[in-house]
Amino acid sequence: MAEKKTLGRQKISMVKIENEDARYTTFSKRRSTLYKKASELVGKYDVDVGITLFSPTDKPYSFFHPTLDVVVDRFFSPNTQPSESNRIAIENSRNKGRELKAELDGLDIIERGLSNPTSGTEETDMKKMWESIMEFNEEEVNELELWLKSVDFDLKNSLSQVENNASSSTQAPPENVD
């Protein structure tokens, strides 16, 4: 039997990371993983989830689905029905989640089309992509246009948030990721 070349997965002890840069990096990676796992739970099982974290610099981060109010109400009163306003917020949040999932699926399709390993050059790949887009029917063109507008809006929104965070020297309020 051949010996293992790697150590594989190993248990990491839960001790404070002394190196400050490593601690910040690890926090960011673990926060992203927690958000991703919470998002997967919401997508697969249609559950209400709430996460609140504080960074090593005491900056608060949060993830609530569908909303903070709904999650807190469910926590304190698990057997009661949500109010009418909360029901509307829940449905809006779930619809937004479905729209974002459809957008992500569209991006995956485009990415697969662009990374087709059987074609020759990048120029050929781009030409094939545009040829396939030119074959869209009117409904597909409208969907692509809406998708591009939403991506443009999301990018501008993210850019403005980054610019606001960079220019802000005070502690920022918690991030809500729905």
PDB file of C-alpha atoms in Angstrom:
ATOM      1  CA  MET A   1       0.000   0.000   0.000  1.00  0.00           C
ATOM      2  CA  ALA A   2       1.362   3.427  -1.010  1.00  0.00           C
ATOM      3  CA  GLU A   3       1.901   6.061   1.638  1.00  0.00           C
ATOM      4  CA  LYS A   4      -0.254   9.190   1.696  1.00  0.00           C
ATOM      5  CA  LYS A   5       1.391  12.213   0.099  1.00  0.00           C
ATOM      6  CA  THR A   6      -0.681  14.769   2.031  1.00  0.00           C
ATOM      7  CA  LEU A   7      -1.828  15.150   5.596  1.00  0.00           C
ATOM      8  CA  GLY A   8      -5.481  15.401   4.523  1.00  0.00           C
ATOM      9  CA  ARG A   9      -8.115  17.015   6.671  1.00  0.00           C
ATOM     10  CA  GLN A  10      -7.018  17.541  10.213  1.00  0.00           C
ATOM     11  CA  LYS A  11      -8.765  18.902  13.253  1.00  0.00           C
ATOM     12  CA  ILE A  12      -7.773  22.476  14.054  1.00  0.00           C
ATOM     13  CA  SER A  13      -7.798  23.348  17.729  1.00  0.00           C
ATOM     14  CA  MET A  14      -9.942  26.327  18.740  1.00  0.00           C
ATOM     15  CA  VAL A  15      -7.332  28.707  20.118  1.00  0.00           C
ATOM     16  CA  LYS A  16      -6.910  32.397  19.535  1.00  0.00           C
ATOM     17  CA  ILE A  17      -4.825  33.157  16.472  1.00  0.00           C
ATOM     18  CA  GLU A  18      -2.034  35.375  17.741  1.00  0.00           C
ATOM     19  CA  ASN A  19      -0.919  36.791  14.379  1.00  0.00           C
ATOM     20  CA  GLU A  20      -3.245  39.759  13.818  1.00  0.00           C
ATOM     21  CA  ASP A  21      -3.218  39.600  10.000  1.00  0.00           C
ATOM     22  CA  ALA A  22      -3.888  35.858  10.031  1.00  0.00           C
ATOM     23  CA  ARG A  23      -6.743  36.404  12.511  1.00  0.00           C
ATOM     24  CA  TYR A  24      -8.424  39.001  10.254  1.00  0.00           C
ATOM     25  CA  THR A  25      -7.973  36.827   7.174  1.00  0.00           C
ATOM     26  CA  THR A  26      -9.345  33.738   8.905  1.00  0.00           C
ATOM     27  CA  PHE A  27     -12.339  35.688  10.199  1.00  0.00           C
ATOM     28  CA  SER A  28     -13.173  36.959   6.708  1.00  0.00           C
ATOM     29  CA  LYS A  29     -12.918  33.494   5.186  1.00  0.00           C
ATOM     30  CA  ARG A  30     -15.000  31.875   7.910  1.00  0.00           C
ATOM     31  CA  ARG A  31     -17.608  34.652   7.719  1.00  0.00           C
ATOM     32  CA  SER A  32     -17.963  34.083   3.987  1.00  0.00           C
ATOM     33  CA  THR A  33     -18.301  30.345   4.543  1.00  0.00           C
ATOM     34  CA  LEU A  34     -20.959  30.863   7.212  1.00  0.00           C
ATOM     35  CA  TYR A  35     -22.946  33.165   4.928  1.00  0.00           C
ATOM     36  CA  LYS A  36     -22.652  30.683   2.081  1.00  0.00           C
ATOM     37  CA  LYS A  37     -23.841  27.782   4.264  1.00  0.00           C
ATOM     38  CA  ALA A  38     -26.730  29.858   5.629  1.00  0.00           C
ATOM     39  CA  SER A  39     -27.697  30.819   2.085  1.00  0.00           C
ATOM     40  CA  GLU A  40     -27.635  27.151   1.045  1.00  0.00           C
ATOM     41  CA  LEU A  41     -29.918  26.271   3.966  1.00  0.00           C
ATOM     42  CA  VAL A  42     -32.360  28.957   2.886  1.00  0.00           C
ATOM     43  CA  GLY A  43     -32.275  27.814  -0.731  1.00  0.00           C
ATOM     44  CA  LYS A  44     -32.657  24.097  -0.046  1.00  0.00           C
ATOM     45  CA  TYR A  45     -35.041  24.082   2.890  1.00  0.00           C
ATOM     46  CA  ASP A  46     -36.784  27.491   2.795  1.00  0.00           C
ATOM     47  CA  VAL A  47     -35.931  28.197   6.445  1.00  0.00           C
ATOM     48  CA  ASP A  48     -35.514  31.406   8.411  1.00  0.00           C
ATOM     49  CA  VAL A  49     -31.894  32.031   9.416  1.00  0.00           C
ATOM     50  CA  GLY A  50     -30.135  34.687  11.464  1.00  0.00           C
ATOM     51  CA  ILE A  51     -26.399  35.138  12.081  1.00  0.00           C
ATOM     52  CA  THR A  52     -24.698  37.973  13.945  1.00  0.00           C
ATOM     53  CA  LEU A  53     -20.895  38.201  14.120  1.00  0.00           C
ATOM     54  CA  PHE A  54     -18.388  40.684  15.462  1.00  0.00           C
ATOM     55  CA  SER A  55     -15.007  40.946  13.770  1.00  0.00           C
ATOM     56  CA  PRO A  56     -11.741  41.058  15.703  1.00  0.00           C
ATOM     57  CA  THR A  57     -11.992  44.856  15.346  1.00  0.00           C
ATOM     58  CA  ASP A  58     -15.513  44.770  16.876  1.00  0.00           C
ATOM     59  CA  LYS A  59     -17.232  45.575  13.587  1.00  0.00           C
ATOM     60  CA  PRO A  60     -20.667  43.886  13.495  1.00  0.00           C
ATOM     61  CA  TYR A  61     -21.777  41.684  10.591  1.00  0.00           C
ATOM     62  CA  SER A  62     -25.136  40.010  10.134  1.00  0.00           C
ATOM     63  CA  PHE A  63     -27.079  37.709   7.847  1.00  0.00           C
ATOM     64  CA  PHE A  64     -30.847  37.403   8.226  1.00  0.00           C
ATOM     65  CA  HIS A  65     -33.309  35.681   5.961  1.00  0.00           C
ATOM     66  CA  PRO A  66     -35.983  36.716   5.248  1.00  0.00           C
ATOM     67  CA  THR A  67     -35.608  39.759   7.558  1.00  0.00           C
ATOM     68  CA  LEU A  68     -34.267  40.574  11.016  1.00  0.00           C
ATOM     69  CA  ASP A  69     -37.784  41.202  12.369  1.00  0.00           C
ATOM     70  CA  VAL A  70     -39.125  37.878  11.095  1.00  0.00           C
ATOM     71  CA  VAL A  71     -36.201  35.876  12.510  1.00  0.00           C
ATOM     72  CA  VAL A  72     -36.395  37.578  15.919  1.00  0.00           C
ATOM     73  CA  ASP A  73     -40.196  37.171  16.067  1.00  0.00           C
ATOM     74  CA  ARG A  74     -39.862  33.481  15.203  1.00  0.00           C
ATOM     75  CA  PHE A  75     -37.158  33.073  17.859  1.00  0.00           C
ATOM     76  CA  PHE A  76     -39.260  34.541  20.663  1.00  0.00           C
ATOM     77  CA  SER A  77     -42.629  33.183  19.456  1.00  0.00           C
ATOM     78  CA  PRO A  78     -42.016  30.069  17.354  1.00  0.00           C
ATOM     79  CA  ASN A  79     -45.652  28.941  17.231  1.00  0.00           C
ATOM     80  CA  THR A  80     -47.289  32.207  16.164  1.00  0.00           C
ATOM     81  CA  GLN A  81     -48.114  33.220  12.608  1.00  0.00           C
ATOM     82  CA  PRO A  82     -46.248  36.199  11.129  1.00  0.00           C
ATOM     83  CA  SER A  83     -48.063  39.512  10.825  1.00  0.00           C
ATOM     84  CA  GLU A  84     -49.368  40.708   7.450  1.00  0.00           C
ATOM     85  CA  SER A  85     -46.437  43.103   6.982  1.00  0.00           C
ATOM     86  CA  ASN A  86     -43.971  40.334   7.860  1.00  0.00           C
ATOM     87  CA  ARG A  87     -45.693  37.959   5.409  1.00  0.00           C
ATOM     88  CA  ILE A  88     -45.231  40.547   2.650  1.00  0.00           C
ATOM     89  CA  ALA A  89     -41.570  41.035   3.623  1.00  0.00           C
ATOM     90  CA  ILE A  90     -41.041  37.262   3.665  1.00  0.00           C
ATOM     91  CA  GLU A  91     -42.559  36.815   0.216  1.00  0.00           C
ATOM     92  CA  ASN A  92     -40.586  39.754  -1.221  1.00  0.00           C
ATOM     93  CA  SER A  93     -37.363  38.368   0.212  1.00  0.00           C
ATOM     94  CA  ARG A  94     -38.038  34.890  -1.163  1.00  0.00           C
ATOM     95  CA  ASN A  95     -38.903  36.323  -4.592  1.00  0.00           C
ATOM     96  CA  LYS A  96     -35.659  38.326  -4.586  1.00  0.00           C
ATOM     97  CA  GLY A  97     -33.778  35.142  -3.670  1.00  0.00           C
ATOM     98  CA  ARG A  98     -35.371  33.276  -6.581  1.00  0.00           C
ATOM     99  CA  GLU A  99     -34.489  36.134  -8.961  1.00  0.00           C
ATOM    100  CA  LEU A 100     -30.871  36.146  -7.795  1.00  0.00           C
ATOM    101  CA  LYS A 101     -30.695  32.358  -8.164  1.00  0.00           C
ATOM    102  CA  ALA A 102     -31.992  32.635 -11.745  1.00  0.00           C
ATOM    103  CA  GLU A 103     -29.408  35.366 -12.399  1.00  0.00           C
ATOM    104  CA  LEU A 104     -26.649  33.160 -11.026  1.00  0.00           C
ATOM    105  CA  ASP A 105     -27.808  30.264 -13.199  1.00  0.00           C
ATOM    106  CA  GLY A 106     -27.656  32.577 -16.226  1.00  0.00           C
ATOM    107  CA  LEU A 107     -24.118  33.608 -15.321  1.00  0.00           C
ATOM    108  CA  ASP A 108     -23.129  29.951 -14.972  1.00  0.00           C
ATOM    109  CA  ILE A 109     -24.457  29.237 -18.470  1.00  0.00           C
ATOM    110  CA  ILE A 110     -22.526  32.173 -19.919  1.00  0.00           C
ATOM    111  CA  GLU A 111     -19.380  31.140 -18.050  1.00  0.00           C
ATOM    112  CA  ARG A 112     -19.628  27.580 -19.389  1.00  0.00           C
ATOM    113  CA  GLY A 113     -20.077  28.995 -22.882  1.00  0.00           C
ATOM    114  CA  LEU A 114     -17.018  31.208 -22.527  1.00  0.00           C
ATOM    115  CA  SER A 115     -14.806  28.502 -21.044  1.00  0.00           C
ATOM    116  CA  ASN A 116     -15.529  25.885 -23.712  1.00  0.00           C
ATOM    117  CA  PRO A 117     -12.221  23.962 -23.861  1.00  0.00           C
ATOM    118  CA  THR A 118     -12.854  22.523 -27.332  1.00  0.00           C
ATOM    119  CA  SER A 119     -12.677  25.867 -29.136  1.00  0.00           C
ATOM    120  CA  GLY A 120      -9.441  27.482 -30.308  1.00  0.00           C
ATOM    121  CA  THR A 121      -8.822  31.089 -29.368  1.00  0.00           C
ATOM    122  CA  GLU A 122     -10.536  33.638 -27.172  1.00  0.00           C
ATOM    123  CA  GLU A 123     -11.559  35.545 -30.267  1.00  0.00           C
ATOM    124  CA  THR A 124     -13.300  32.446 -31.640  1.00  0.00           C
ATOM    125  CA  ASP A 125     -15.003  31.904 -28.271  1.00  0.00           C
ATOM    126  CA  MET A 126     -16.301  35.478 -28.199  1.00  0.00           C
ATOM    127  CA  LYS A 127     -17.500  35.188 -31.790  1.00  0.00           C
ATOM    128  CA  LYS A 128     -19.406  31.978 -30.989  1.00  0.00           C
ATOM    129  CA  MET A 129     -20.931  33.571 -27.888  1.00  0.00           C
ATOM    130  CA  TRP A 130     -22.149  36.592 -29.859  1.00  0.00           C
ATOM    131  CA  GLU A 131     -23.461  34.342 -32.636  1.00  0.00           C
ATOM    132  CA  SER A 132     -25.499  32.402 -30.076  1.00  0.00           C
ATOM    133  CA  ILE A 133     -26.806  35.667 -28.610  1.00  0.00           C
ATOM    134  CA  MET A 134     -27.785  36.847 -32.093  1.00  0.00           C
ATOM    135  CA  GLU A 135     -30.009  33.748 -32.380  1.00  0.00           C
ATOM    136  CA  PHE A 136     -32.053  34.739 -29.295  1.00  0.00           C
ATOM    137  CA  ASN A 137     -35.760  35.265 -29.775  1.00  0.00           C
ATOM    138  CA  GLU A 138     -37.429  38.452 -28.552  1.00  0.00           C
ATOM    139  CA  GLU A 139     -38.223  37.051 -25.097  1.00  0.00           C
ATOM    140  CA  GLU A 140     -34.628  35.871 -24.581  1.00  0.00           C
ATOM    141  CA  VAL A 141     -33.307  39.267 -25.678  1.00  0.00           C
ATOM    142  CA  ASN A 142     -35.617  40.981 -23.166  1.00  0.00           C
ATOM    143  CA  GLU A 143     -34.470  38.605 -20.408  1.00  0.00           C
ATOM    144  CA  LEU A 144     -30.810  39.243 -21.272  1.00  0.00           C
ATOM    145  CA  GLU A 145     -31.425  42.994 -21.250  1.00  0.00           C
ATOM    146  CA  LEU A 146     -33.108  42.827 -17.824  1.00  0.00           C
ATOM    147  CA  TRP A 147     -30.306  40.668 -16.521  1.00  0.00           C
ATOM    148  CA  LEU A 148     -27.635  43.073 -17.802  1.00  0.00           C
ATOM    149  CA  LYS A 149     -29.468  46.038 -16.243  1.00  0.00           C
ATOM    150  CA  SER A 150     -29.680  44.252 -12.893  1.00  0.00           C
ATOM    151  CA  VAL A 151     -25.980  43.342 -13.040  1.00  0.00           C
ATOM    152  CA  ASP A 152     -25.153  46.965 -13.895  1.00  0.00           C
ATOM    153  CA  PHE A 153     -27.285  48.193 -10.977  1.00  0.00           C
ATOM    154  CA  ASP A 154     -25.734  45.665  -8.565  1.00  0.00           C
ATOM    155  CA  LEU A 155     -22.202  46.609  -9.643  1.00  0.00           C
ATOM    156  CA  LYS A 156     -22.881  50.330  -9.231  1.00  0.00           C
ATOM    157  CA  ASN A 157     -24.490  49.697  -5.840  1.00  0.00           C
ATOM    158  CA  SER A 158     -21.523  47.582  -4.695  1.00  0.00           C
ATOM    159  CA  LEU A 159     -19.070  50.198  -5.940  1.00  0.00           C
ATOM    160  CA  SER A 160     -20.849  52.973  -4.056  1.00  0.00           C
ATOM    161  CA  GLN A 161     -20.881  50.833  -0.886  1.00  0.00           C
ATOM    162  CA  VAL A 162     -17.158  50.205  -1.209  1.00  0.00           C
ATOM    163  CA  GLU A 163     -16.529  53.914  -1.778  1.00  0.00           C
ATOM    164  CA  ASN A 164     -18.702  54.823   1.232  1.00  0.00           C
ATOM    165  CA  ASN A 165     -16.914  52.292   3.441  1.00  0.00           C
ATOM    166  CA  ALA A 166     -13.509  53.537   2.293  1.00  0.00           C
ATOM    167  CA  SER A 167     -14.369  57.174   2.974  1.00  0.00           C
ATOM    168  CA  SER A 168     -16.020  56.467   6.304  1.00  0.00           C
ATOM    169  CA  SER A 169     -13.620  56.728   9.204  1.00  0.00           C
ATOM    170  CA  THR A 170     -16.255  55.864  11.824  1.00  0.00           C
ATOM    171  CA  GLN A 171     -17.471  52.399  12.671  1.00  0.00           C
ATOM    172  CA  ALA A 172     -19.945  51.195  10.043  1.00  0.00           C
ATOM    173  CA  PRO A 173     -23.404  49.860  10.935  1.00  0.00           C
ATOM    174  CA  PRO A 174     -24.050  46.102  10.576  1.00  0.00           C
ATOM    175  CA  GLU A 175     -24.254  44.647   7.104  1.00  0.00           C
ATOM    176  CA  ASN A 176     -27.529  42.950   6.285  1.00  0.00           C
ATOM    177  CA  VAL A 177     -27.204  40.229   3.676  1.00  0.00           C
ATOM    178  CA  ASP A 178     -30.528  38.900   2.483  1.00  0.00           C
TER     179      ASP A 178
END
